[in-house]
Coordinates of C-alpha atoms and ligand atoms in Angstrom, one line a residue:
X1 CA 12.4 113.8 -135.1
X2 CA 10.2 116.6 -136.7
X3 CA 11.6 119.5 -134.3
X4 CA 8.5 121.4 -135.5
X5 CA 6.0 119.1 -134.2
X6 CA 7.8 119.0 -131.5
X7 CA 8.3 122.5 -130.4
X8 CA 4.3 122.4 -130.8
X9 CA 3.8 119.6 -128.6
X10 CA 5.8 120.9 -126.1
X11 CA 3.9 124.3 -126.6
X12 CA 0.6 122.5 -125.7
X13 CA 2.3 121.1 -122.2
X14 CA 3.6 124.5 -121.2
X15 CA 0.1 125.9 -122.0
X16 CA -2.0 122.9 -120.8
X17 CA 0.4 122.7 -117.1
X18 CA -0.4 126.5 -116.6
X19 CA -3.8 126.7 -117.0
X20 CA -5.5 123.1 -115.9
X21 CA -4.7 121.8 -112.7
X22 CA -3.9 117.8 -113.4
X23 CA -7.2 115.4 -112.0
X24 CA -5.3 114.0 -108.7
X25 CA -4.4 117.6 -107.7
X26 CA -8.0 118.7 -108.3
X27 CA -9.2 115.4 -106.1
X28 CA -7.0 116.4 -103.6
X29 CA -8.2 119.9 -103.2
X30 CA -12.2 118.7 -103.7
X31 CA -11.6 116.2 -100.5
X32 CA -9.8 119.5 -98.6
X33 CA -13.0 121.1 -99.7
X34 CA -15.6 118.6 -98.3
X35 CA -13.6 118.2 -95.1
X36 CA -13.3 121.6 -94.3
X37 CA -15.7 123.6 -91.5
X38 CA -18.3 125.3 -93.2
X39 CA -18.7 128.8 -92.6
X40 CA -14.7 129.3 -92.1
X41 CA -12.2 131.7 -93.7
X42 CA -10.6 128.4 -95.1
X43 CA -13.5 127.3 -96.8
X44 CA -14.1 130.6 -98.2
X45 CA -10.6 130.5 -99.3
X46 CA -10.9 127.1 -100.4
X47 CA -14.7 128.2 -102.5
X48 CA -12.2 131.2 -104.6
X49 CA -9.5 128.4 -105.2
X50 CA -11.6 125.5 -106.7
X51 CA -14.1 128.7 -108.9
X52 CA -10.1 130.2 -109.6
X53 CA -9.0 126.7 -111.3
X54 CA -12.1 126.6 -113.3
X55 CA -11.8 129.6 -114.6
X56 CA -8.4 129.3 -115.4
X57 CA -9.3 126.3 -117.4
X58 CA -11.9 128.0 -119.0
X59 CA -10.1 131.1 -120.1
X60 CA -7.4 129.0 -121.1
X61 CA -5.5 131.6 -118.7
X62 CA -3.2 130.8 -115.8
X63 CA -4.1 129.6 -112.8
X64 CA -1.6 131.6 -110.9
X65 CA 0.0 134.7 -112.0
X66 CA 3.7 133.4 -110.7
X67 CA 4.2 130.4 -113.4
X68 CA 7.6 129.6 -111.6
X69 CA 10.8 128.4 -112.7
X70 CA 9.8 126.1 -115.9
X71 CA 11.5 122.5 -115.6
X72 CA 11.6 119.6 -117.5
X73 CA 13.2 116.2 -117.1
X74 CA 12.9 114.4 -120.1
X75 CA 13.9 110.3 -120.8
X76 CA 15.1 109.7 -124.3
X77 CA 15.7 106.8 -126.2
X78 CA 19.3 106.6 -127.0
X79 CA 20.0 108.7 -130.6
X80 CA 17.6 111.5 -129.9
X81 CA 19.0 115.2 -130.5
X82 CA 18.9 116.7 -127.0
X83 CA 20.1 120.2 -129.0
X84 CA 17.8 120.7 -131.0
X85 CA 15.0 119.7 -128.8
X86 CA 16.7 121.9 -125.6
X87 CA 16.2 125.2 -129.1
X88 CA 12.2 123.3 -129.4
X89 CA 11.7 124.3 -125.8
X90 CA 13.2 127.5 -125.8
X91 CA 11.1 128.4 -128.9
X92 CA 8.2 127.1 -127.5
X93 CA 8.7 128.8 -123.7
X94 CA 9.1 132.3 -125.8
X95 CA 5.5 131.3 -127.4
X96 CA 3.8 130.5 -124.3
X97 CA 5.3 134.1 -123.0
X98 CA 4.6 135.9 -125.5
X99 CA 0.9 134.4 -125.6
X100 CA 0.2 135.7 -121.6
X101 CA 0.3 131.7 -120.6
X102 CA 3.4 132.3 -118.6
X103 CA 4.3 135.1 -116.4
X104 CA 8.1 136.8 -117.7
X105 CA 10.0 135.5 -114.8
X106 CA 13.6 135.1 -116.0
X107 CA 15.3 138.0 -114.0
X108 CA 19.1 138.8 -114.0
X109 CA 19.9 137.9 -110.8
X110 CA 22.8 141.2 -110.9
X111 CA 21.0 143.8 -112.7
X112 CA 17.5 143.0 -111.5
X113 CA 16.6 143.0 -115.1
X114 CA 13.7 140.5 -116.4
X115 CA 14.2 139.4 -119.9
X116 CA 11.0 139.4 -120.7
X117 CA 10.9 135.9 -122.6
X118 CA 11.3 133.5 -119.7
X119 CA 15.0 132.3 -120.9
X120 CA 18.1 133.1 -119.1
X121 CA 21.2 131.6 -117.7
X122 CA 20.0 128.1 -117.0
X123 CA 16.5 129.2 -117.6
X124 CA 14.3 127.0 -117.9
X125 CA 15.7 123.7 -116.1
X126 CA 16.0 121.0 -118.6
X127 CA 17.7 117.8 -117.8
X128 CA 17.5 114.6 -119.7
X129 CA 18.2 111.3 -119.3
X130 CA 18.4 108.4 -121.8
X131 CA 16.6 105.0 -121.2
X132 CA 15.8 102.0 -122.7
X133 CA 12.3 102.5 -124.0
X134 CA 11.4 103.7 -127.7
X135 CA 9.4 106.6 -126.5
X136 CA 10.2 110.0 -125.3
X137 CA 8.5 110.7 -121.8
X138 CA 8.5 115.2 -120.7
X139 CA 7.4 115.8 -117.2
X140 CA 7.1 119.9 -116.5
X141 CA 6.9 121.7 -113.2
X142 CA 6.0 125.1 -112.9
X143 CA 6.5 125.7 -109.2
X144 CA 5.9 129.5 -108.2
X145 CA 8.9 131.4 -106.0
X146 CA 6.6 131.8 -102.9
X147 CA 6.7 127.5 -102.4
X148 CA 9.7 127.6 -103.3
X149 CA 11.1 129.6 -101.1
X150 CA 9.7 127.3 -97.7
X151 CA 11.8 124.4 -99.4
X152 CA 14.1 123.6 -96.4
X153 CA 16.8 120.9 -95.6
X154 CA 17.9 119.9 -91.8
X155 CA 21.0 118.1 -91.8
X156 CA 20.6 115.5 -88.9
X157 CA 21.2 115.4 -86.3
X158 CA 19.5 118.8 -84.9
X159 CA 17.2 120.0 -82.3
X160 CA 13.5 121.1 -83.7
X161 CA 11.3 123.7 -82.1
X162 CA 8.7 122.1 -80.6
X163 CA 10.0 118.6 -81.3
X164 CA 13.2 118.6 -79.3
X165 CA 16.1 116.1 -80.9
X166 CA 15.7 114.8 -84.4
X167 CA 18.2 111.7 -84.6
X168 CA 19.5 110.0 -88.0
X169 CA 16.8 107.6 -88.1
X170 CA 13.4 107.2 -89.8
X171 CA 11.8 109.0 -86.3
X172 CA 14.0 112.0 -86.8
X173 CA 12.8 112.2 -90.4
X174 CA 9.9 112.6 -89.6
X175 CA 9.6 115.5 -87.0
X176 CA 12.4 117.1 -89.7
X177 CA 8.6 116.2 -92.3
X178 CA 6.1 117.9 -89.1
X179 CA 8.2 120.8 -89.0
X180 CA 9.0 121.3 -92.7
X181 CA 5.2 121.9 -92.4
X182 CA 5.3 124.1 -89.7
X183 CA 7.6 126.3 -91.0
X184 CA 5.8 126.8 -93.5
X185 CA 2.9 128.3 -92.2
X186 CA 0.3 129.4 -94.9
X187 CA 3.0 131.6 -96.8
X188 CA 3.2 128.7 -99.3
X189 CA -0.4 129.1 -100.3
X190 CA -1.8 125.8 -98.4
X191 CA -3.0 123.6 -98.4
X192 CA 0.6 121.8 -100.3
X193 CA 2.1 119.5 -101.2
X194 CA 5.3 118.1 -100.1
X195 CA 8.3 115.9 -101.9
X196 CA 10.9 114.7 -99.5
X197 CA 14.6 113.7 -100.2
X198 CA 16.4 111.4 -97.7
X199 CA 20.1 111.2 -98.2
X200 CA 22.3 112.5 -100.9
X201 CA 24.2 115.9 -100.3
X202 CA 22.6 119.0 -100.4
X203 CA 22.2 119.6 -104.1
X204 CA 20.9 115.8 -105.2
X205 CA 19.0 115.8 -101.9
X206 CA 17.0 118.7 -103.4
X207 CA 16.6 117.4 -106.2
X208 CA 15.2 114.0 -105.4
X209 CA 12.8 116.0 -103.3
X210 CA 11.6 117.9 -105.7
X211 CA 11.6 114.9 -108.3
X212 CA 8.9 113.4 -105.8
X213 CA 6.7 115.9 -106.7
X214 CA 6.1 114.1 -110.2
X215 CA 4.8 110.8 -108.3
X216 CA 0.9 110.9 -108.8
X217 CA -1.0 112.1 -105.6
X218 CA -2.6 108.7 -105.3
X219 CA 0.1 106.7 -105.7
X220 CA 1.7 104.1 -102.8
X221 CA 5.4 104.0 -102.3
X222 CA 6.8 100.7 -103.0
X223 CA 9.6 101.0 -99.6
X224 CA 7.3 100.0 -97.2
X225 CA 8.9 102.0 -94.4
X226 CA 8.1 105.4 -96.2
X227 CA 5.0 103.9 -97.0
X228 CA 4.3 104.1 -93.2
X229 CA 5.8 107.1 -92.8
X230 CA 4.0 108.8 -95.7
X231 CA 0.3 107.6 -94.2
X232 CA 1.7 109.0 -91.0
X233 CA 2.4 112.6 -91.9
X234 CA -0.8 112.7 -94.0
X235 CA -2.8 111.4 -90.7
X236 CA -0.9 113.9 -88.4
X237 CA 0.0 116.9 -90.5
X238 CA -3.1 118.1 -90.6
X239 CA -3.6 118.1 -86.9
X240 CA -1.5 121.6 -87.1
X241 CA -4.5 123.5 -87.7
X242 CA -2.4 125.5 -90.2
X243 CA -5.4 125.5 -92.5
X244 CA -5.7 127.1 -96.2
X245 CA -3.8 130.3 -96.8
X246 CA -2.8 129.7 -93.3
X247 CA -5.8 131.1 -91.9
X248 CA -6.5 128.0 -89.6
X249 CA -8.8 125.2 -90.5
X250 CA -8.3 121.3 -91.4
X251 CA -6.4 121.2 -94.1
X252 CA -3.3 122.4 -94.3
X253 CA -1.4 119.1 -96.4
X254 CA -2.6 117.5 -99.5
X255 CA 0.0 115.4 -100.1
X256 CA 3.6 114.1 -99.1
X257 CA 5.7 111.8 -101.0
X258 CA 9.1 110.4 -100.0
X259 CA 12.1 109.6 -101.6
X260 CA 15.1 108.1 -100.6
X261 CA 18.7 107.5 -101.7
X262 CA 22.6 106.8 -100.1
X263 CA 24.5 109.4 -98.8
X264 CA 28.4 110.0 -97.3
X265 CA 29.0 108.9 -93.2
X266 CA 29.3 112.8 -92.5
X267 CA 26.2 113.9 -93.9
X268 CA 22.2 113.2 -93.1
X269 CA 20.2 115.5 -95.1
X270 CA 16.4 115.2 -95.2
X271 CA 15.4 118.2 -98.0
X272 CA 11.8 119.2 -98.3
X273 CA 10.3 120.8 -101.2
X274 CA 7.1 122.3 -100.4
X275 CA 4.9 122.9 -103.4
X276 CA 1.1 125.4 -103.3
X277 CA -2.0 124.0 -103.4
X278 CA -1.8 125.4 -107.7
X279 CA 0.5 122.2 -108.2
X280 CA 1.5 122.5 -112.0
X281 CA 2.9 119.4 -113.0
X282 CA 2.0 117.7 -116.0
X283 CA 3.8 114.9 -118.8
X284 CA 3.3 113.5 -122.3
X285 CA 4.5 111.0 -123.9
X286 CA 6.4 112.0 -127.4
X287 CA 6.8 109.8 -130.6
X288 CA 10.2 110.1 -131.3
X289 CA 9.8 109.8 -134.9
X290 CA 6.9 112.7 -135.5
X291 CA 7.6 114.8 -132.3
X292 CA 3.6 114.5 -131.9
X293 CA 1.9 113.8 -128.6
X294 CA 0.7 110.1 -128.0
X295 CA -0.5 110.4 -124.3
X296 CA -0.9 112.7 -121.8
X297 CA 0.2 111.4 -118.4
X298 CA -1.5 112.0 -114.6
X299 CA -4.9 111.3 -116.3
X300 CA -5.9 108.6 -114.0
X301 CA -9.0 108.5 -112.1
X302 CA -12.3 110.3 -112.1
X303 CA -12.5 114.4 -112.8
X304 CA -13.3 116.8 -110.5
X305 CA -15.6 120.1 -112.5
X306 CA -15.4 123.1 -109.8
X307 CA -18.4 124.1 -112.3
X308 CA -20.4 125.4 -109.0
X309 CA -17.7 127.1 -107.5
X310 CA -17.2 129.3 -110.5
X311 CA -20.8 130.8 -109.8
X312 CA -20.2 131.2 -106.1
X313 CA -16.2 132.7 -106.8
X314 CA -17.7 135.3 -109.2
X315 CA -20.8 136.5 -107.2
X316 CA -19.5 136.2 -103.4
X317 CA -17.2 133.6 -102.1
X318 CA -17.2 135.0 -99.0
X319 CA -21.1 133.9 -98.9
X320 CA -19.2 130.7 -97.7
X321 CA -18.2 132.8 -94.6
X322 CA -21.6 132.8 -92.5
X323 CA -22.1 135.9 -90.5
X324 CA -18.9 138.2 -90.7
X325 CA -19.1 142.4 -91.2
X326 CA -18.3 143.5 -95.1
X327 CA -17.3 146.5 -95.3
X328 CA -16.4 148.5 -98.5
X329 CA -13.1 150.4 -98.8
X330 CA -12.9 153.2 -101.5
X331 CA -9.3 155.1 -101.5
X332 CA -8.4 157.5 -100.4
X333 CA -9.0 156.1 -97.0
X334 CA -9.0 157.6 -93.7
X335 CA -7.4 156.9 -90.7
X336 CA -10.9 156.9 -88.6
X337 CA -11.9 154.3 -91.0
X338 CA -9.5 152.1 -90.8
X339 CA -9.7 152.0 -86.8
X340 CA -12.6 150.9 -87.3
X341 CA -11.8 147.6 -89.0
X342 CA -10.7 144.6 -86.8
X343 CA -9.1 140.9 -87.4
X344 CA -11.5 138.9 -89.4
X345 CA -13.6 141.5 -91.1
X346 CA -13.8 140.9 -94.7
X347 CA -13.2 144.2 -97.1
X348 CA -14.8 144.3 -100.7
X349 CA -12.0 147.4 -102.6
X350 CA -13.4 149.6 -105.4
X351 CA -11.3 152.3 -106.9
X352 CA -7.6 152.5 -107.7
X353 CA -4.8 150.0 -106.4
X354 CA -1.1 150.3 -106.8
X355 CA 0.6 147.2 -107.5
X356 CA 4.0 146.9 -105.2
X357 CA 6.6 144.3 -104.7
X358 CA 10.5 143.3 -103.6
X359 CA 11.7 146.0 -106.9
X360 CA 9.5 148.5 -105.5
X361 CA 9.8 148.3 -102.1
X362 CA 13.2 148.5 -102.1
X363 CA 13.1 151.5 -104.4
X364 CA 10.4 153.4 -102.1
X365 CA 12.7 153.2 -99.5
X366 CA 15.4 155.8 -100.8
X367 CA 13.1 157.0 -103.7
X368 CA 9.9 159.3 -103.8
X369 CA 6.7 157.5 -104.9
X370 CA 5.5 157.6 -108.8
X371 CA 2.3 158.5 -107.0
X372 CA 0.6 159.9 -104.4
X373 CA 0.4 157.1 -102.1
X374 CA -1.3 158.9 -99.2
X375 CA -4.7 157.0 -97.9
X376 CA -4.0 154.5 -100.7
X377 CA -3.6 150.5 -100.8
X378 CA -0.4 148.7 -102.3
X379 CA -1.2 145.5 -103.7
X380 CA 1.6 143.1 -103.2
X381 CA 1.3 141.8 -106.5
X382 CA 3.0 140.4 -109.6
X383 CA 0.5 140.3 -113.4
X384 CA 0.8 138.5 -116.4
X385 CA -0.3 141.9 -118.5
X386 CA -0.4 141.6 -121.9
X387 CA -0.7 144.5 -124.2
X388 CA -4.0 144.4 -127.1
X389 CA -4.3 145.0 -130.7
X390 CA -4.9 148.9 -129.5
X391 CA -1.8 149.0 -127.5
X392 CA -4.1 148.7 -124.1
X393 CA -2.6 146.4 -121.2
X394 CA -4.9 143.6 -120.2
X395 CA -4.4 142.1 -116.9
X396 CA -4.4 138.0 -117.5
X397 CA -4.1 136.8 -114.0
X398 CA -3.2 139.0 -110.9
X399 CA -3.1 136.8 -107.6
X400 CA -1.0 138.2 -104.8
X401 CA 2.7 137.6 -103.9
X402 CA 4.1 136.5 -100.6
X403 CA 4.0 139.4 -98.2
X404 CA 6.9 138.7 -95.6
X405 CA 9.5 139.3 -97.8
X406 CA 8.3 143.2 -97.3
X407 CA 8.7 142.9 -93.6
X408 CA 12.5 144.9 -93.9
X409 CA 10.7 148.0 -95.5
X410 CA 6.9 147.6 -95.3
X411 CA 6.4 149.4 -91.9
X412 CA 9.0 152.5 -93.2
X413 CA 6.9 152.8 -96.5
X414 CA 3.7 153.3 -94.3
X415 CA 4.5 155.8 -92.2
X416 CA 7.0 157.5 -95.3
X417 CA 3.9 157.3 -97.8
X418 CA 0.7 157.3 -95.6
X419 CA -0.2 153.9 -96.7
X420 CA -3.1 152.7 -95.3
X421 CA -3.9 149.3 -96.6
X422 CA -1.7 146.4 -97.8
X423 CA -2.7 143.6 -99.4
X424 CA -1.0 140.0 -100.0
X425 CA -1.0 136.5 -98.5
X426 CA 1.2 135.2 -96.0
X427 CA 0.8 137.6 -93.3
X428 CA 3.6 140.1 -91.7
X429 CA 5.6 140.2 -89.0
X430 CA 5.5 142.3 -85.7
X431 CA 7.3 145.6 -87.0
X432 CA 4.4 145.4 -89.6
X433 CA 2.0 145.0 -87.4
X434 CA 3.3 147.5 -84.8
X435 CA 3.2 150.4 -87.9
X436 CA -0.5 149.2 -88.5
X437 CA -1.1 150.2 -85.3
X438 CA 1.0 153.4 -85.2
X439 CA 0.0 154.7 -88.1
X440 CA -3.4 153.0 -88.5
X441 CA -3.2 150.9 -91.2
X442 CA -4.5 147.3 -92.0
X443 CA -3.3 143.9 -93.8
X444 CA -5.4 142.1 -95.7
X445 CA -5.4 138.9 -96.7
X446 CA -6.5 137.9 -100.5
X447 CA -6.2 134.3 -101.7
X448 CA -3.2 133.1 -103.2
X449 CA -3.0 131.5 -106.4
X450 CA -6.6 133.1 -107.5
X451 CA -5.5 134.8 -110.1
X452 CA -8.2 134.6 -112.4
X453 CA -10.6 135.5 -109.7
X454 CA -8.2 138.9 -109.0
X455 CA -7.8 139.6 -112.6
X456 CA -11.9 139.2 -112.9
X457 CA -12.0 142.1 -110.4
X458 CA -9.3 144.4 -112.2
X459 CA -11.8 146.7 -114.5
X460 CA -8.9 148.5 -116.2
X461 CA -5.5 149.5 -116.0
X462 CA -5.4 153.2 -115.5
X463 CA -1.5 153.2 -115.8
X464 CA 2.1 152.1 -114.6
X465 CA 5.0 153.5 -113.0
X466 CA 8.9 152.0 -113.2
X467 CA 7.9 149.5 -115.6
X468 CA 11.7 149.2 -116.2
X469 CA 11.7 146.7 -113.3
X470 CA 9.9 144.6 -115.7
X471 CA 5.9 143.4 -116.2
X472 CA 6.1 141.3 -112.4
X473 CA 7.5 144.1 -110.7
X474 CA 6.2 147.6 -111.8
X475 CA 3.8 149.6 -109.8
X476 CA 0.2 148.8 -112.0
X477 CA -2.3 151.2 -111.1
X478 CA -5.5 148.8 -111.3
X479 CA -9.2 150.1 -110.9
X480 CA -11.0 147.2 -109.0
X481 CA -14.2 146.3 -108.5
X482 CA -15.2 144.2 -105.5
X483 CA -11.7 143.1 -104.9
X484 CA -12.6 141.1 -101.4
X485 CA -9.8 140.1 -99.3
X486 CA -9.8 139.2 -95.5
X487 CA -8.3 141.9 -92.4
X488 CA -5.8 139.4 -91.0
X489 CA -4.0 142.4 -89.0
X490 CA -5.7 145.0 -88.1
X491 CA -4.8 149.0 -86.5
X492 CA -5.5 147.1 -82.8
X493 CA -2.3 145.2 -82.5
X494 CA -4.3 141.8 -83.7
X495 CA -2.5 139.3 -86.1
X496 CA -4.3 136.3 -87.4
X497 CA -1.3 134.6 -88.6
X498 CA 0.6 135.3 -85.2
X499 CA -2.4 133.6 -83.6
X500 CA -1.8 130.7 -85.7
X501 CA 1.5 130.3 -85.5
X502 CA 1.7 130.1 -81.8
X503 CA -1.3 127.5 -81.7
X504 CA 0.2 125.2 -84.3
X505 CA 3.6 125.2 -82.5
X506 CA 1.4 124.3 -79.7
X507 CA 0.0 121.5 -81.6
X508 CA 3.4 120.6 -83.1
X509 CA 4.9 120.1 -79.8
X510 CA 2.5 116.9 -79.0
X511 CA 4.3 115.1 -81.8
X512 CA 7.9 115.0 -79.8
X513 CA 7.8 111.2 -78.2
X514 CA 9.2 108.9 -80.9
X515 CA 6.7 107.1 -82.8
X516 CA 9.1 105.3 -85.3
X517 CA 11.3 103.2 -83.3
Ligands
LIG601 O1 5.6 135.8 -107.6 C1 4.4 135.8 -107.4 O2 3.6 136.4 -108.0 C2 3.9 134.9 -106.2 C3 4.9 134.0 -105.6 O3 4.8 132.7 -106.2 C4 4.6 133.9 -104.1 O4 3.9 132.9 -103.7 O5 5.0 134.8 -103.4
LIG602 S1 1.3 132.7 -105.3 FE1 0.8 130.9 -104.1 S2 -0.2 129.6 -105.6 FE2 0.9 131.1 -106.8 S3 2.9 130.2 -107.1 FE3 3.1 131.4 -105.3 S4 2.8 129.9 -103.7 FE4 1.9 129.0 -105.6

C-alpha cells in the first residue's frame, strides 16, 4: 500500500471527525431541537450547540476543544502492513496536532507532563482486525474525557437508587441502562448518547460498549430482545427531565445502542459508555492497493445545515430564552454585585478571564496565584491555542471543562484568592455552593462542547501563566467579549443542578416495577 496516501487519507478522517459532526448525529440533535420547550435554558443551550457545529464545520475548526482519546479499529484484508500503517497514523495524528484540529491531549499520567503531539504510551488506541473482504474499513472515535468519565459498569446483581434490586436478567439491565443515565446528570454535555455492553468481564465489557457507539444512530438491532429494550430506554429515558447540559428539559438521550456477548457464571457486567451530544465518530473505506479513500461511511440519510442557528449563536442565543434578566459582568467584580445575581439569570462577561483547570487547581492550593485573582473569574477551561506566523497565540476552540472534578479545592481557592465567579458545565457540589454563599460568589453555566462559539467571544490573548502544565492546562488570560453563560448557583444558597438531580431521581424512581419479565 502507498503508506503516503495513506497517512493522508487518514489525515483527512482525523480532520473531517473533529470538525463535522456525522448526518445521523446532526438528525439526532435537530429532532432534540424541535422537541424541546421553547423559551427554555435547554433550548437556548440547544440554539449555541447546533450554530457551534456549523461553525465548526465552517472554520474547518473543532467542534469541541477536548478532541479525546483518538481510536481506531481498523479490519484488514489479510497481507496488509499493520506497522507501517500504526507509523501512517502516528504521522498523521502529529499533523492534525500540529495543525490546531486536535487538542494536545497525551499527558504522562506520572509527571503530568503533555507531550504536546497527541502520542504517548498507548496513545492513540489502534486495534485491528483482519477479515475476509479486499478492502480496508477505519472507524475513529474521538470521545472527550468529561463523557468519558460517566462510563460506568454495575456488576449484577445490585441494588440501584431509586430502582431498588437489579437482577441478572434483561429487567435488571435495564434499570442498570435508566440509571447509567441518571448518574450522569448533565456533566456529560447531554443530550448523549449511550453504547451498552452486556456480558464479557470488565475490560471486553467496556469495550463492546464502547464499540456500539460505531452502530449508526438509525440503525435497528438485529436481537430482537435488545431491540425492545433499546425502543424502551429511548421512550423512557427522556422522562428524567435531565435535559441539555443538564439544565432540565426533554431531552436528555439521543441515542442508546446495545450490545451483547457470553460471560463467566461469576460475573454479570452491564458496562455503559456514555458519549456528549459532540459525538465524533466517523469511517472510510481504504483501497488497499493506493491507500486512497473510496467512501466515507455514516453518510446515510438526509443533512441537517444548522445555517440559521449560526446567525442566532453569533448575535444572541440566549434570544431563545424569552424573558430572563442579562446582566453584564466586567472584572473586577464586587461582592454587592454578585448578591445581586440569582439562579437563572443569564451573565454576558467582557474583560479579562483566567483560564483554570485540574493542573491549576491543584497548584493554587499550596501555591500563590500568577495573578491577582481578587474579584476575578476562572474559566474552567481547556484551548486548542495555536501560535501565528508573528508568534501571537490564537485561541481555535475554547468550550468549558467539566466543573465537579474542582469540587476538592474550588471552595478553598475562593475564599484563598477572592474569586468571585466560576465558570464551567456540570454544576458543583454543596461545599461549592456553600463558599458561593460565604464568600459571595457565583457559578455559571456556559455550554459544553461550543467551542467555536467561546473561541468567537475570546478577542485576544493577553497572556499565560504555568504554561509548563501544557496548552490544556495553563492559566490563559483571555479578554472576552460577550462571553454569555447561565448563573446555575448563585450567592443565595440556590443550585440548579441540585434541583435537578433530586427531581430526576424522583422521576427515576417510577421506573422500579419490572417491565421485562
Ligand atoms: O477536557 C475538556 O476540555 C473537556 C472535557 O471533555 C470535559 O467534558 O470535561
Ligand atoms: S466538553 Fe462536553 S462536548 Fe466536549 S468532549 Fe467534554 S463532554 Fe464532550
Amino acid at each position: 500500500m502507498n503508506m503516503e496516501k495513506f497517512q493522508q487519507s487518514m489525515y483527512e478522517l482525523i480532520v473531517e471527525t473533529s470538525t463535522k459532526l456525522p448526518k445521523d448525529v446532526r438528525r439526532a440533535i435537530a429532532r432534540a431541537k424541535a422537541r424541546e420547550n421553547a423559551g427554555t435554558r435547554a433550548a437556548m443551550a440547544l440554539a449555541t450547540i447546533a450554530g457551534n457545529i456549523k461553525m465548526a464545520e465552517e472554520n474547518v475548526s473543532p467542534i469541541c476543544q477536548d478532541t479525546g482519546l483518538p481510536t481506531f479499529k481498523i479490519k484488514v484484508p489479510v497481507g496488509a502492513n499493520q506497522i507501517k500503517m500504526k507509523e501512517a497514523i502516528h504521522a498523521a495524528i502529529v499533523q492534525a496536532t500540529k495543525e490546531g484540529k486536535l487538542r494536545p491531549n497525551s499527558v504522562d499520567s506520572l509527571t503530568g507532563k503533555n507531550s504536546g503531539d497527541n502520542l504517548g504510551v498507548g496513545v492513540p488506541v489502534i486495534k485491528f482486525e483482519q477479515w475476509e473482504n479486499d478492502y480496508i474499513d477505519v472507524r475513529l472515535i474521538l470521545k472527550g474525557g468529561g463523557c468519558e468519565n460517566k462510563n460506568i459498569q454495575y456488576s449484577l446483581p445490585c441494588e440501584l437508587e431509586g430502582l431498588g434490586r437489579a437482577g441478572r436478567d434483561l429487567d435488571g439491565i435495564r434499570k442498570c441502562i435508566l440509571h447509567a443515565v441518571y448518574q450522569a446528570q448533565g456533566q456529560g454535555c447531554s443530550a448523549g448518547f449511550i453504547g451498552v455492553g452486556i456480558g464479557g468481564d470488565r475490560a471486553s465489557g467496556y469495550e463492546l460498549a464502547k464499540d456500539q457507539l460505531f452502530r449508526s444512530v438509525d440503525d435497528v438491532n438485529p436481537n430482537e430482545d435488545l431491540r425492545r429494550l433499546e425502543e424502551y430506554i429511548m421512550e423512557n429515558a427522556n422522562k428524567l427531565g435531565i435535559g441539555t447540559m443538564g439544565f432540565g428539559g426533554e431531552s436528555t438521550l439521543l441515542g442508546c445502542k446495545i450490545g451483547v456477548m457470553h460471560r463467566i457464571p461469576a460475573s454479570f457486567f452491564v458496562s455503559v459508555a456514555y458519549n456528549c451530544w459532540a459525538f465524533r465518530r466517523l469511517g472510510v473505506k481504504i483501497d488497499p492497493e493506493t491507500g486512497e479513500i473510496t467512501e466515507w461511511l455514516y453518510q446515510e440519510g438526509e443533512d441537517v445545515d444548522f445555517e440559521k442557528e449560526l446567525e442566532k449563536a453569533k448575535t444572541a442565543a440566549t434570544a431563545e430564552l424569552g424573558e430572563v434578566r442579562e446582566i453584564v459582568l466586567e472584572p473586577p467584580i464586587t461582592e454587592e454585585q454578585i448578591r445581586q445575581l440569582k439562579v437563572g439569570d443569564v451573565v454576558r462577561i467582557n474583560g479579562v478571564i483566567y483560564t483554570g483547570r485540574d493542573a491549576i487547581h491543584k497548584y493554587l492550593m499550596d501555591h500563590d496565584s500568577p495573578v491577582d485573582l481578587n474579584g476575578q473569574i476562572i474559566y474552567h477551561c481547556g484551548p486548542v491555542m495555536l501560535k501565528d506566523e508573528n508568534g501571537n497565540w490564537q485561541v481555535k476552540a475554547a468550550g468549558p471543562t467539566t466543573s465537579i472534578r474542582e469540587e476538592p479545592y474550588q471552595g478553598d481557592i475562593i475564599k484563598k484568592f477572592g474569586v468571585r465567579a466560576v465558570i464551567g458545565k456540570g454544576g458543583m457540589g454543596a461545599k461549592t455552593l456553600q463558599a458561593l454563599k460565604e464568600h459571595g460568589g457565583v457559578y455559571l453555566n456556559a455550554i459544553g462542547g461550543a467551542a467555536q462559539y467561546y473561541a468567537d467571544c475570546i478577542k485576544s490573548v493577553e497572556g499565560v501563566d504555568l504554561l509548563e502544565f501544557g496548552i490544556p492546562e495553563a492559566m490563559w488570560h483571555l479578554r472576552v467579549e460577550n462571553f454569555t453563560a447561565v448563573v446555575t448557583m448563585d450567592a443565595h444558597g440556590n443550585s440548579l443542578h441540585e434541583d435537578v438531580e433530586k427531581s430526576s431521581l424522583e422521576k427515576l424512581a417510577q421506573f422500579k416495577e419490572p417491565v421485562f419479565k
